[in-house]
Structures are given as structure tokens and as C-alpha cells.
Short mmCIF file of C-alpha atoms in Angstrom, two decimals:
data_model
loop_
_atom_site.label_atom_id
_atom_site.label_comp_id
_atom_site.label_asym_id
_atom_site.label_seq_id
_atom_site.Cartn_x
_atom_site.Cartn_y
_atom_site.Cartn_z
CA MET A 957 -78.14 94.18 -44.91
CA THR A 958 -79.26 91.45 -42.53
CA GLY A 959 -80.03 87.91 -43.78
CA ASN A 960 -82.37 88.08 -46.70
CA ILE A 961 -84.04 91.39 -45.76
CA LEU A 962 -84.23 93.72 -48.72
CA ASN A 963 -84.61 97.47 -48.11
CA SER A 964 -83.63 100.63 -49.92
CA GLU A 965 -81.04 101.68 -47.40
CA ALA A 966 -79.22 98.35 -47.65
CA MET A 967 -79.34 98.33 -51.44
CA ARG A 968 -77.83 101.82 -51.53
CA ALA A 969 -75.09 100.80 -49.20
CA LEU A 970 -74.30 97.72 -51.30
CA ALA A 971 -74.25 99.78 -54.55
CA ALA A 972 -71.87 102.36 -52.93
CA GLN A 973 -69.55 99.38 -51.96
CA LEU A 974 -69.44 98.31 -55.60
CA LEU A 975 -68.38 101.77 -56.84
CA GLY A 976 -65.33 102.47 -54.79
CA ASP A 977 -62.25 104.57 -55.36
CA GLU A 978 -59.81 101.62 -55.67
CA LEU A 979 -62.24 98.97 -56.93
CA VAL A 980 -65.30 99.08 -59.11
CA ILE A 981 -67.39 96.01 -59.45
CA LEU A 982 -69.82 96.74 -62.22
CA PRO A 983 -72.81 94.35 -62.23
CA VAL A 984 -74.19 93.67 -65.74
CA ARG A 985 -76.69 91.51 -67.55
CA HIS A 986 -75.08 89.73 -70.50
CA HIS A 987 -76.03 91.28 -73.85
CA SER A 988 -77.63 94.34 -72.33
CA PRO A 989 -77.18 97.64 -74.20
CA ALA A 990 -77.99 99.57 -71.01
CA CYS A 991 -75.17 97.88 -69.13
CA ALA A 992 -72.79 98.16 -72.02
CA LEU A 993 -73.42 101.87 -72.14
CA HIS A 994 -72.50 102.37 -68.52
CA VAL A 995 -69.42 100.24 -68.85
CA ARG A 996 -68.16 102.45 -71.63
CA ARG A 997 -69.01 105.69 -69.74
CA LEU A 998 -67.24 104.42 -66.61
CA ILE A 999 -64.06 103.45 -68.43
CA ALA A 1000 -64.01 106.90 -70.09
CA GLN A 1001 -64.53 108.75 -66.77
CA ARG A 1002 -62.46 106.62 -64.37
CA ARG A 1003 -59.70 105.12 -66.60
CA PRO A 1004 -59.23 101.93 -64.68
CA SER A 1005 -55.76 100.46 -64.01
CA CYS A 1006 -56.97 97.01 -65.16
CA VAL A 1007 -60.08 95.36 -66.41
CA LEU A 1008 -61.24 92.01 -65.10
CA VAL A 1009 -64.10 90.15 -66.87
CA GLU A 1010 -66.18 87.18 -65.87
CA GLY A 1011 -65.15 84.27 -68.07
CA PRO A 1012 -62.77 81.27 -68.09
CA ARG A 1013 -59.17 82.21 -67.36
CA SER A 1014 -57.93 80.41 -70.47
CA PHE A 1015 -59.79 82.83 -72.64
CA THR A 1016 -57.31 85.67 -71.83
CA PRO A 1017 -54.91 84.97 -74.79
CA LEU A 1018 -57.86 85.45 -77.13
CA ILE A 1019 -58.57 88.95 -76.01
CA PRO A 1020 -56.35 90.69 -78.63
CA MET A 1021 -58.21 88.95 -81.51
CA LEU A 1022 -61.51 89.37 -79.87
CA ALA A 1023 -61.07 93.11 -79.48
CA HIS A 1024 -59.24 93.41 -82.80
CA ALA A 1025 -60.31 96.33 -85.11
CA ASP A 1026 -61.16 93.89 -87.91
CA ALA A 1027 -63.32 91.58 -85.68
CA ARG A 1028 -67.00 91.98 -86.40
CA ALA A 1029 -69.64 90.81 -83.88
CA PRO A 1030 -71.48 88.59 -83.31
CA LEU A 1031 -68.61 86.34 -82.28
CA ALA A 1032 -68.16 83.60 -79.74
CA ILE A 1033 -65.44 81.66 -77.97
CA TYR A 1034 -66.10 78.04 -78.44
CA THR A 1035 -64.56 75.76 -75.75
CA TYR A 1036 -64.61 72.01 -75.22
CA SER A 1037 -63.16 69.43 -72.88
CA VAL A 1038 -62.94 65.59 -72.82
CA GLN A 1039 -62.63 64.07 -69.40
CA ARG A 1040 -61.33 60.58 -68.82
CA ALA A 1041 -63.70 57.95 -67.59
CA THR A 1042 -63.77 57.52 -63.85
CA ASP A 1043 -63.62 53.74 -64.11
CA ALA A 1044 -62.52 51.06 -66.65
CA ASP A 1045 -65.97 50.47 -67.99
CA GLY A 1046 -67.02 54.12 -68.14
CA GLU A 1047 -67.12 56.51 -71.15
CA GLU A 1048 -65.34 59.77 -71.70
CA GLN A 1049 -67.39 62.88 -70.95
CA ARG A 1050 -67.33 65.35 -73.84
CA ARG A 1051 -68.47 68.81 -72.82
CA ALA A 1052 -68.65 71.95 -74.89
CA ALA A 1053 -69.94 75.55 -74.53
CA TYR A 1054 -70.15 78.90 -76.20
CA TYR A 1055 -69.35 82.38 -74.76
CA PRO A 1056 -71.08 84.66 -77.28
CA PHE A 1057 -70.50 88.39 -77.80
CA CYS A 1058 -72.28 91.13 -79.75
CA ASP A 1059 -71.49 94.83 -80.10
CA TYR A 1060 -73.60 95.64 -77.05
CA SER A 1061 -72.26 92.85 -74.75
CA PRO A 1062 -70.87 94.68 -71.65
CA GLU A 1063 -67.93 92.27 -71.60
CA LEU A 1064 -66.93 92.95 -75.16
CA VAL A 1065 -67.31 96.68 -74.74
CA ALA A 1066 -65.02 96.53 -71.66
CA LEU A 1067 -62.44 94.52 -73.53
CA ARG A 1068 -62.55 96.78 -76.59
CA GLU A 1069 -62.18 99.93 -74.53
CA ALA A 1070 -59.34 98.36 -72.53
CA GLN A 1071 -57.43 97.42 -75.73
CA ARG A 1072 -58.09 100.93 -77.22
CA LEU A 1073 -56.71 102.62 -74.06
CA ALA A 1074 -53.83 100.07 -73.53
CA ILE A 1075 -55.34 98.89 -70.26
CA PRO A 1076 -54.45 95.32 -69.09
CA ALA A 1077 -57.39 93.03 -69.27
CA ARG A 1078 -58.09 89.38 -68.36
CA PHE A 1079 -60.75 86.85 -67.62
CA ILE A 1080 -60.98 85.63 -64.00
CA ASP A 1081 -63.43 82.73 -63.79
CA LEU A 1082 -62.82 79.05 -63.37
CA ASP A 1083 -61.76 77.35 -66.58
CA PHE A 1084 -64.45 75.48 -68.45
CA THR A 1085 -62.76 72.10 -67.55
CA GLU A 1086 -63.07 73.02 -63.90
CA GLN A 1087 -66.60 74.17 -64.22
CA SER A 1088 -67.50 71.00 -65.96
CA VAL A 1089 -66.31 68.95 -63.03
CA LEU A 1090 -68.46 71.01 -60.65
CA GLU A 1091 -71.65 70.80 -62.72
CA ALA A 1092 -73.67 67.61 -63.04
CA PHE A 1093 -73.31 66.04 -66.48
CA ASP A 1094 -76.64 65.17 -68.13
CA GLY A 1095 -75.09 63.21 -70.96
CA SER A 1096 -76.08 65.71 -73.59
CA ALA A 1097 -73.79 66.29 -76.49
CA GLU A 1098 -75.22 69.70 -77.17
CA ALA A 1099 -72.98 72.67 -76.43
CA GLY A 1100 -74.40 74.95 -73.77
CA SER A 1101 -73.81 78.57 -72.77
CA LEU A 1102 -71.31 79.98 -70.39
CA LEU A 1103 -73.64 82.89 -69.75
CA ASP A 1104 -76.64 81.13 -68.43
CA GLU A 1105 -79.19 83.38 -66.87
CA ARG A 1106 -81.65 80.84 -65.56
CA HIS A 1107 -81.57 82.39 -62.08
CA TYR A 1108 -83.36 85.45 -63.41
CA GLN A 1109 -85.89 83.49 -65.40
CA ARG A 1110 -86.83 81.23 -62.50
CA SER A 1111 -86.91 83.82 -59.73
CA GLY A 1112 -90.31 83.99 -58.08
CA TYR A 1113 -89.67 87.46 -56.83
CA LEU A 1114 -88.92 88.71 -60.32
CA GLN A 1115 -91.96 86.96 -61.67
CA ALA A 1116 -94.12 88.67 -59.06
CA LEU A 1117 -92.54 92.00 -59.96
CA ALA A 1118 -93.29 91.54 -63.56
CA GLN A 1119 -96.87 90.67 -62.83
CA ASN A 1120 -97.27 93.72 -60.63
CA LEU A 1121 -95.82 95.96 -63.34
CA GLY A 1122 -97.95 94.42 -66.08
CA CYS A 1123 -94.95 92.74 -67.90
CA ARG A 1124 -95.52 89.33 -69.44
CA ASP A 1125 -92.04 87.83 -68.90
CA HIS A 1126 -88.56 88.53 -67.68
CA GLU A 1127 -87.47 90.02 -70.98
CA GLU A 1128 -90.23 92.67 -70.99
CA LEU A 1129 -89.52 93.41 -67.34
CA TRP A 1130 -85.84 93.95 -67.97
CA GLU A 1131 -86.40 96.29 -70.91
CA HIS A 1132 -89.12 98.12 -68.97
CA LEU A 1133 -86.90 98.70 -65.94
CA PHE A 1134 -83.48 99.22 -67.44
CA GLU A 1135 -83.19 99.57 -71.20
CA THR A 1136 -85.66 102.37 -71.59
CA SER A 1137 -84.06 104.62 -68.95
CA ALA A 1138 -80.33 103.82 -69.07
CA PRO A 1139 -79.12 106.68 -71.19
CA ASP A 1140 -80.73 109.23 -68.93
CA LEU A 1141 -79.54 107.67 -65.60
CA THR A 1142 -76.32 108.31 -63.67
CA LEU A 1143 -74.06 105.32 -63.01
CA GLU A 1144 -74.96 105.40 -59.38
CA ALA A 1145 -78.70 105.31 -60.02
CA HIS A 1146 -78.29 102.56 -62.62
CA VAL A 1147 -76.23 100.30 -60.31
CA GLY A 1148 -78.57 100.96 -57.42
CA GLN A 1149 -81.53 99.64 -59.33
CA LEU A 1150 -79.51 96.73 -60.73
CA VAL A 1151 -78.30 95.71 -57.33
CA ALA A 1152 -81.83 95.49 -55.97
CA TYR A 1153 -82.89 93.47 -59.13
CA CYS A 1154 -80.06 90.99 -58.82
CA HIS A 1155 -80.49 90.64 -55.07
CA LEU A 1156 -84.17 89.75 -55.61
CA ALA A 1157 -83.10 87.05 -58.11
CA ARG A 1158 -80.58 85.68 -55.58
CA LEU A 1159 -83.13 85.32 -52.75
CA ASP A 1160 -84.67 82.36 -54.49
CA SER A 1161 -81.42 80.30 -54.49
CA SER A 1162 -80.13 78.47 -51.42
CA ASP A 1163 -76.39 78.12 -50.77
CA ALA A 1164 -76.66 74.36 -51.28
CA ALA A 1165 -78.29 74.87 -54.70
CA LEU A 1166 -75.64 77.37 -55.70
CA ALA A 1167 -72.92 75.06 -54.54
CA ALA A 1168 -74.31 72.22 -56.53
CA GLU A 1169 -74.29 74.37 -59.67
CA GLY A 1170 -70.63 75.42 -59.07
CA CYS A 1171 -71.72 79.07 -58.53
CA LEU A 1172 -70.14 79.52 -55.12
CA GLN A 1173 -66.80 78.05 -56.23
CA ARG A 1174 -66.71 80.26 -59.27
CA GLU A 1175 -67.43 83.33 -57.14
CA ALA A 1176 -64.64 82.46 -54.66
CA GLU A 1177 -62.23 82.16 -57.63
CA MET A 1178 -63.24 85.53 -59.06
CA ALA A 1179 -63.03 87.21 -55.67
CA TRP A 1180 -59.46 85.89 -55.29
CA HIS A 1181 -58.43 87.37 -58.72
CA ILE A 1182 -59.93 90.67 -57.65
CA ARG A 1183 -57.90 90.74 -54.46
CA GLU A 1184 -54.76 89.87 -56.46
CA ALA A 1185 -55.42 92.79 -58.89
CA LEU A 1186 -55.88 95.12 -55.93
CA THR A 1187 -52.49 94.07 -54.43
CA GLN A 1188 -50.81 94.83 -57.84
CA ARG A 1189 -52.50 98.19 -58.24
CA VAL A 1190 -50.14 101.15 -57.88
CA PRO A 1191 -51.46 103.96 -55.62
CA GLY A 1192 -52.72 106.90 -57.61
CA ASP A 1193 -53.63 104.72 -60.63
CA GLY A 1194 -57.30 104.32 -61.68
CA PRO A 1195 -59.47 101.68 -59.93
CA VAL A 1196 -59.51 97.99 -60.68
CA LEU A 1197 -62.68 97.43 -62.75
CA ALA A 1198 -64.45 93.97 -62.51
CA VAL A 1199 -67.30 93.44 -65.03
CA MET A 1200 -69.43 90.46 -64.08
CA GLY A 1201 -73.01 89.23 -63.98
CA GLY A 1202 -75.03 91.06 -61.41
CA PHE A 1203 -75.99 87.76 -59.78
CA HIS A 1204 -72.37 87.34 -58.74
CA ALA A 1205 -71.46 90.97 -58.21
CA VAL A 1206 -73.93 91.52 -55.34
CA VAL A 1207 -72.00 89.02 -53.11
CA MET A 1208 -68.52 90.23 -54.07
CA PRO A 1209 -68.03 92.75 -51.23
CA ALA A 1210 -68.73 90.12 -48.67
CA LEU A 1211 -66.38 87.63 -50.34
CA LEU A 1212 -63.57 90.28 -50.67
CA ASP A 1213 -63.71 90.78 -46.84
CA GLN A 1214 -62.73 87.15 -46.40
CA ALA A 1215 -59.00 87.41 -47.18
CA GLY A 1216 -57.24 84.09 -47.45
CA PRO A 1217 -55.35 81.80 -49.80
CA ARG A 1218 -56.64 80.96 -53.25
CA PRO A 1219 -59.58 78.54 -52.97
CA ALA A 1220 -58.99 74.98 -53.97
CA ARG A 1221 -59.90 74.41 -57.61
CA PRO A 1222 -61.58 71.19 -58.86
CA LYS A 1223 -59.18 68.41 -59.96
CA VAL A 1224 -59.70 67.59 -63.62
CA ARG A 1225 -59.04 64.47 -65.56
CA VAL A 1226 -58.90 65.99 -69.03
CA THR A 1227 -57.49 64.19 -72.05
CA ASP A 1228 -58.26 67.02 -74.50
CA ALA A 1229 -59.38 70.64 -74.27
CA ALA A 1230 -59.20 73.76 -76.37
CA SER A 1231 -60.85 77.08 -77.11
CA ALA A 1232 -61.23 79.13 -80.21
CA LEU A 1233 -62.69 82.44 -81.52
CA ILE A 1234 -65.42 81.73 -84.07
CA ARG A 1235 -68.17 83.50 -85.98
CA TYR A 1236 -71.52 83.60 -84.43
CA SER A 1237 -75.00 84.78 -85.61
CA PHE A 1238 -77.92 86.71 -84.37
CA ASP A 1239 -80.41 83.87 -84.93
CA ARG A 1240 -78.29 81.70 -82.56
CA LEU A 1241 -78.04 84.50 -80.13
CA ASP A 1242 -81.79 85.05 -79.94
CA ARG A 1243 -83.31 83.66 -76.77
CA LEU A 1244 -86.30 82.45 -78.76
CA ASN A 1245 -83.94 79.92 -80.36
CA GLY A 1246 -83.08 78.36 -77.02
CA TYR A 1247 -80.05 80.34 -75.87
CA ALA A 1248 -80.46 80.78 -72.17
CA ALA A 1249 -78.49 84.01 -71.86
CA GLY A 1250 -79.69 85.79 -75.00
CA MET A 1251 -81.67 89.04 -75.18
CA THR A 1252 -84.75 88.43 -77.21
CA SER A 1253 -84.47 89.92 -80.71
CA PRO A 1254 -80.79 90.85 -80.89
CA ALA A 1255 -81.26 92.94 -84.06
CA TRP A 1256 -83.78 95.16 -82.18
CA HIS A 1257 -81.09 95.86 -79.47
CA GLN A 1258 -78.39 96.31 -82.09
CA ARG A 1259 -80.44 99.04 -83.77
CA LEU A 1260 -80.98 100.80 -80.47
CA TRP A 1261 -77.23 100.55 -79.66
CA GLU A 1262 -76.14 101.90 -83.07
CA GLN A 1263 -78.72 104.67 -82.99
CA HIS A 1264 -77.51 105.75 -79.53
CA GLN A 1265 -73.94 105.97 -80.87
CA ARG A 1266 -75.13 108.15 -83.83
CA LEU A 1267 -77.15 110.48 -81.65
CA GLU A 1268 -74.32 110.68 -78.99
CA ALA A 1269 -71.80 111.56 -81.67
CA ALA A 1270 -74.12 114.24 -82.94
CA GLY A 1271 -74.61 115.71 -79.51
CA LEU A 1272 -78.23 114.62 -79.42
CA GLY A 1273 -79.86 112.43 -76.87
CA GLY A 1274 -82.99 111.45 -75.12
CA VAL A 1275 -84.51 107.93 -74.81
CA ALA A 1276 -87.87 108.90 -76.23
CA ARG A 1277 -86.33 110.31 -79.48
CA LEU A 1278 -83.90 107.34 -79.85
CA ARG A 1279 -86.63 104.70 -79.55
CA ARG A 1280 -89.17 106.49 -81.61
CA GLU A 1281 -86.72 106.58 -84.57
CA VAL A 1282 -85.87 102.86 -84.15
CA VAL A 1283 -89.51 101.91 -83.94
CA LEU A 1284 -90.34 103.74 -87.07
CA THR A 1285 -87.34 102.12 -88.98
CA VAL A 1286 -88.34 98.63 -87.78
CA LEU A 1287 -91.91 99.09 -88.84
CA LEU A 1288 -90.80 100.37 -92.30
CA ASP A 1289 -88.44 97.41 -92.77
CA ILE A 1290 -91.23 94.90 -91.79
CA ALA A 1291 -93.69 96.57 -94.20
CA GLU A 1292 -91.09 96.54 -97.00
CA GLU A 1293 -90.39 92.83 -96.68
CA LEU A 1294 -94.13 92.02 -96.45
CA ARG A 1295 -94.79 94.00 -99.58
CA ALA A 1296 -91.77 93.10 -101.66
CA ARG A 1297 -91.13 89.48 -100.85
CA HIS A 1298 -94.64 88.28 -99.93
CA ALA A 1299 -96.87 90.57 -101.97
CA PHE A 1300 -98.75 91.44 -98.68
CA PRO A 1301 -101.23 94.32 -99.15
CA LEU A 1302 -100.17 96.64 -96.29
CA PRO A 1303 -101.63 100.15 -96.77
CA MET A 1304 -99.77 103.19 -95.46
CA PRO A 1305 -102.51 104.11 -92.96
CA ALA A 1306 -101.94 100.69 -91.26
CA LEU A 1307 -98.24 101.49 -90.93
CA GLY A 1308 -98.98 104.96 -89.45
CA ALA A 1309 -101.47 103.38 -87.10
CA ALA A 1310 -98.98 100.85 -85.86
CA TYR A 1311 -96.41 103.51 -85.11
CA GLU A 1312 -98.95 105.60 -83.20
CA GLN A 1313 -100.17 102.58 -81.23
CA ALA A 1314 -96.62 101.59 -80.20
CA LEU A 1315 -96.18 105.13 -78.74
CA ARG A 1316 -99.55 105.02 -77.00
CA LEU A 1317 -98.94 101.58 -75.55
CA ALA A 1318 -95.70 102.67 -74.07
CA ASN A 1319 -97.35 105.65 -72.48
CA LEU A 1320 -100.21 103.54 -71.22
CA ARG A 1321 -97.82 100.99 -69.62
CA GLY A 1322 -95.77 103.83 -67.94
CA ARG A 1323 -92.72 103.76 -70.13
CA PRO A 1324 -90.75 106.71 -71.56
CA ALA A 1325 -90.66 105.01 -74.95
CA PRO A 1326 -91.68 101.72 -76.61
CA VAL A 1327 -90.07 98.39 -75.87
CA ARG A 1328 -90.04 95.36 -78.17
CA ASP A 1329 -93.32 94.06 -76.84
CA ASP A 1330 -95.05 97.38 -77.56
CA VAL A 1331 -93.88 97.12 -81.14
CA MET A 1332 -95.07 93.55 -81.48
CA ASP A 1333 -98.44 94.32 -80.03
CA ALA A 1334 -98.87 97.22 -82.42
CA ILE A 1335 -97.93 95.01 -85.40
CA VAL A 1336 -100.45 92.42 -84.42
CA SER A 1337 -103.19 94.93 -83.90
CA CYS A 1338 -102.69 97.02 -87.06
CA PHE A 1339 -101.07 94.68 -89.65
CA ILE A 1340 -103.24 91.58 -89.16
CA LYS A 1341 -106.84 91.16 -90.29
CA GLY A 1342 -108.41 88.17 -88.56
CA ASP A 1343 -106.97 85.71 -86.11
CA ALA A 1344 -103.45 86.66 -84.98
CA ASP A 1345 -102.14 83.03 -84.87
CA ALA A 1346 -103.73 81.78 -88.11
CA ASP A 1347 -104.12 84.69 -90.43
CA GLY A 1348 -101.29 86.56 -88.90
CA MET A 1349 -98.63 83.78 -89.06
CA LEU A 1350 -96.76 85.42 -91.94
CA VAL A 1351 -96.80 88.90 -90.36
CA ARG A 1352 -95.57 87.59 -87.05
CA SER A 1353 -92.87 85.51 -88.65
CA VAL A 1354 -91.53 88.35 -90.77
CA ALA A 1355 -91.61 90.72 -87.67
CA ARG A 1356 -89.74 88.20 -85.48
CA ARG A 1357 -87.08 87.63 -88.27
CA ILE A 1358 -86.58 91.37 -88.69
CA LEU A 1359 -86.24 91.88 -84.90
CA SER A 1360 -84.04 88.90 -84.52
CA GLY A 1361 -81.77 89.68 -87.44
CA GLN A 1362 -79.43 87.64 -89.64
CA ALA A 1363 -76.11 89.19 -88.87
CA LEU A 1364 -73.04 86.90 -89.04
CA GLY A 1365 -69.73 87.90 -87.40
CA THR A 1366 -66.26 87.99 -88.89
CA VAL A 1367 -63.07 86.95 -87.23
CA PRO A 1368 -59.84 88.83 -87.93
CA ALA A 1369 -57.12 87.46 -90.05
CA GLY A 1370 -54.60 85.36 -88.01
CA VAL A 1371 -57.13 83.75 -85.74
CA GLU A 1372 -56.27 80.13 -85.07
CA ARG A 1373 -58.64 77.70 -86.84
CA PRO A 1374 -61.42 76.21 -84.67
CA PRO A 1375 -60.92 72.68 -83.36
CA LEU A 1376 -63.60 71.33 -85.66
CA VAL A 1377 -61.85 72.61 -88.76
CA LYS A 1378 -58.46 71.31 -87.64
CA ASP A 1379 -60.04 67.97 -86.92
CA PHE A 1380 -61.43 67.83 -90.40
CA GLU A 1381 -58.19 68.81 -92.02
CA LEU A 1382 -56.37 66.09 -90.08
CA ARG A 1383 -58.92 63.50 -91.14
CA ALA A 1384 -58.82 64.71 -94.79
CA ARG A 1385 -55.10 64.45 -94.96
CA ARG A 1386 -55.23 60.96 -93.43
CA GLN A 1387 -57.54 59.99 -96.25
CA ARG A 1388 -55.31 61.79 -98.89
CA LEU A 1389 -58.14 64.15 -99.86
CA LYS A 1390 -57.12 67.33 -101.66
CA ILE A 1391 -58.99 70.13 -99.94
CA ASP A 1392 -56.97 73.15 -101.14
CA ALA A 1393 -58.20 73.16 -104.79
CA SER A 1394 -60.65 75.97 -105.78
CA GLU A 1395 -62.59 73.81 -108.23
CA PRO A 1396 -65.11 71.07 -107.20
CA ARG A 1397 -63.76 67.54 -107.59
CA LYS A 1398 -65.54 64.17 -107.94
CA LEU A 1399 -64.34 61.21 -105.89
CA LEU A 1400 -64.93 57.64 -106.86
CA LEU A 1401 -65.07 55.30 -103.92
CA ASP A 1402 -65.12 51.41 -103.88
CA ILE A 1403 -66.62 51.10 -100.41
CA TYR A 1404 -67.13 47.30 -100.74
CA ARG A 1405 -63.58 46.32 -101.57
CA ARG A 1406 -61.42 48.98 -99.94
CA PRO A 1407 -61.71 49.64 -96.18
CA GLU A 1408 -60.00 53.07 -96.45
CA HIS A 1409 -62.71 54.16 -98.95
CA ARG A 1410 -65.36 53.33 -96.42
CA VAL A 1411 -63.66 55.63 -93.89
CA THR A 1412 -63.57 58.36 -96.51
CA SER A 1413 -67.21 57.80 -97.31
CA ARG A 1414 -68.22 58.10 -93.66
CA LEU A 1415 -66.17 61.34 -93.38
CA LEU A 1416 -67.96 62.82 -96.40
CA HIS A 1417 -71.35 61.78 -95.10
CA ALA A 1418 -70.45 63.37 -91.73
CA LEU A 1419 -69.66 66.65 -93.50
CA SER A 1420 -73.02 66.69 -95.26
#
């Protein structure tokens, strides 16, 4: 590969470099069932000697609880840091972020399989405090995402590819190219396509822009950890497996050739920092709710993931069968909610027509089976009489809610309490509040005469 020239031979050569005998760098898209499937298959076939995952190094102690048998996704690691002011008149910078996981997150699949097979696993990225120093601070108090995929969304090359293939956006393009074909592809074919896809996305970003975002520094840190794992690998053992976003994976072979000392890490001026495993939910994971690295409609992908497990366990397969069954189940669930909760008159012929149209749309658009957008188009065409935006508001809302899902994760017993909970308990004890009782209690406060009561009042208002 020369410069930014993209050709099939160069992409095949790069894909082959990623799938070596001693080292496998598996490019993934966060929350992709297709990528999660190939992660699981690779671990079963190659039995790696260790598993390295993109993510802050300080998250490694949380892996046993994250991969615990009693942990139920969706989950997230919440992390925050407070940096000292740079001058006497400045204010502290408070930064926070989430690292979410669902059952079909490639990173969580890798960690679960590693724990099941007693394979050492660890995170290898810069810590959140270090990443915070590298990225420009916009003053926002909102917690962001550690799995930001804005490079794919803003890529002009991928936008042009979507347009050429008749896809409306990046999400439909991804499902069209990868999710519908993954179960029937070999690992080599899947990685070859993903390498070309991620390389296209990277062509839009200059080194200066990537350095300003902290991307290059993070990649140098991950490359160093991979080299360290290779030096510790015993000859004859399985390969070192590194699971990371495809945007970073495509440059790893070149970085690994640049042997040298560990790159300098950003100096941090942190007064407080912590991380905790917490429950998460599908509605927060849904990209439509603003999460930059979410797959649209997580419940849709969860259904596909679970159905694949069932068919695989029964010795059955085939993308077309899998997706046809999920499409029918989704349409039935949407129809049931419309009829039962909203008294919406949806006749059975309309349901049958929607199923048929979803299949025909997929065929028309050159897909082996329907994607989410085919299902939504069929619903709009067959369930709605009149204007899709006005008359169809209820139908579209119910369909999106079913496809998004309401699942809420569960953390296993023994997980350390999140920082917010510990902070509340500290403040409650300071105000002599009894928070362990099972019955509701009334509290009388004299906020005009007693200063400590005013503090308690502010705490209770903050809770509400």
C-alpha cells in the first residue's frame, strides 16, 4: 500500500498481516453482532494465549465482574476524572464518560470467552485521565462515550459508497455490507472487507487532526502493549489476540514495525478519578438517543444475535432464515402493542403484506435478507393510512420503541458501588439521614433557622 492508494491487492495484504500465526489483530465495530460472531469463532478455533481489548488500562480490574456469569447486559463502565486548574483563577475540569457493553459487543464477547477459557485478558488503551488531557475540553458537564465512531459517520468516502449502494446513511450501509452476510463468511473474507471499509474512513482524516483528537497517541500506546504481549508469549502457545476498533486496527501493523520504548504518556493533574461497573439500558445505547457509538435499534440486533445462537445450537443456519424469523417476530410484536395498548385497528392482511414487502425490498436492494430499514419501510407502507409523519406518528413511535428495546442490565453481587452512590451515602451520613430503613420516612426541616437543615434540603432537592 503506497500513500493513500486503495486497491484490492493492498487490502488483502493488510488483512493477511492482521491474521498472523503469533498475533491476530481483529478489527471490529463496537456493538456489531457480525464482528462479535467472528470474535467468538476465532477464539474457539485459535485459542489465543492472551486477549487484549481497546479500552482504558485502569478498567482491567473490572473484567472479572464484567464477564461474571451473573452479569446481565447492557452494562457500562462509568469513569470520571477531576483535573486541577492550570492557574490560580481557573476552575477544575470535571470529565466523565461511559464504555457501554451489550451481549453482542465484540469486546464483551472476547472478555467473556477469555474468562470462560481461563485466558488472561486486559485493556490496553490510555487511561481516561490521559485521554482527557489530549482532547480539547468544551466545558460540557455531560458524560460522553469512549467508543466514539464519528470518523465513520463523517467520512466522505463512506457517504459516497452509501449513496452508490442506495443506502440512506452509515447505519444502513453497515448492515447492508456486514451484518447480513457475516454468518456465511469466512474470517478472512470478513476481515478483508472490514479492512477496506475502515481504510476508506481513515482517508478522510489527516495526521494533524488525529493527533489533535489524541487518536495517534492512543494507537501508539496500544501498539506498545501488543509488542509487550508478544515478548511474553511462549512459543507454541496460541496467538496474541487484540480486539480493537477497525479505525485503529488498520494502522497497527505499521506501528508494530516501529519498535522502541514506550511512548510518553500525557502528564495529568488529577485530584480525583474512579471507574465503576454500572447498569445500562437499551434506550441509552440507541444511536437515535444521541450515543455516538451506538448501533441504531439495539433490540433489533439483540434479537438477531439471540436467534443466531439458537439456530447455531440446533445445527441450523443461513442468514435468510435467521432474518426472516426475526422480521416476522418483530412485526408481530409491533402489531400486538398497537392493538392491545393503543386499540389500533391493524388487520391481519396488513401484517402479512408488511412481511412480504420487507422480503421483497431486501431482494430489490440486493440483500440476502431484510435489514432494519427494510422493516421500517414495510411498516410505513402497510400499517399507515395517510401521511406517514402525521397519521403515522403512533405507528412509527411504537415500531421504534420495539426495535430500540427497554432492556436494563444487572451487575453481579459484590460489585463496588458507583461513585455517585458512594457520594450520596457520604453526604447522607454527614446530614445524619437514615437511609437503610425499608419504610418511607418523613423529615421536618427548619430551613430558615438551622443552616444544616438547608444543606439537607438542597441534598433532597438534588436527589429529586
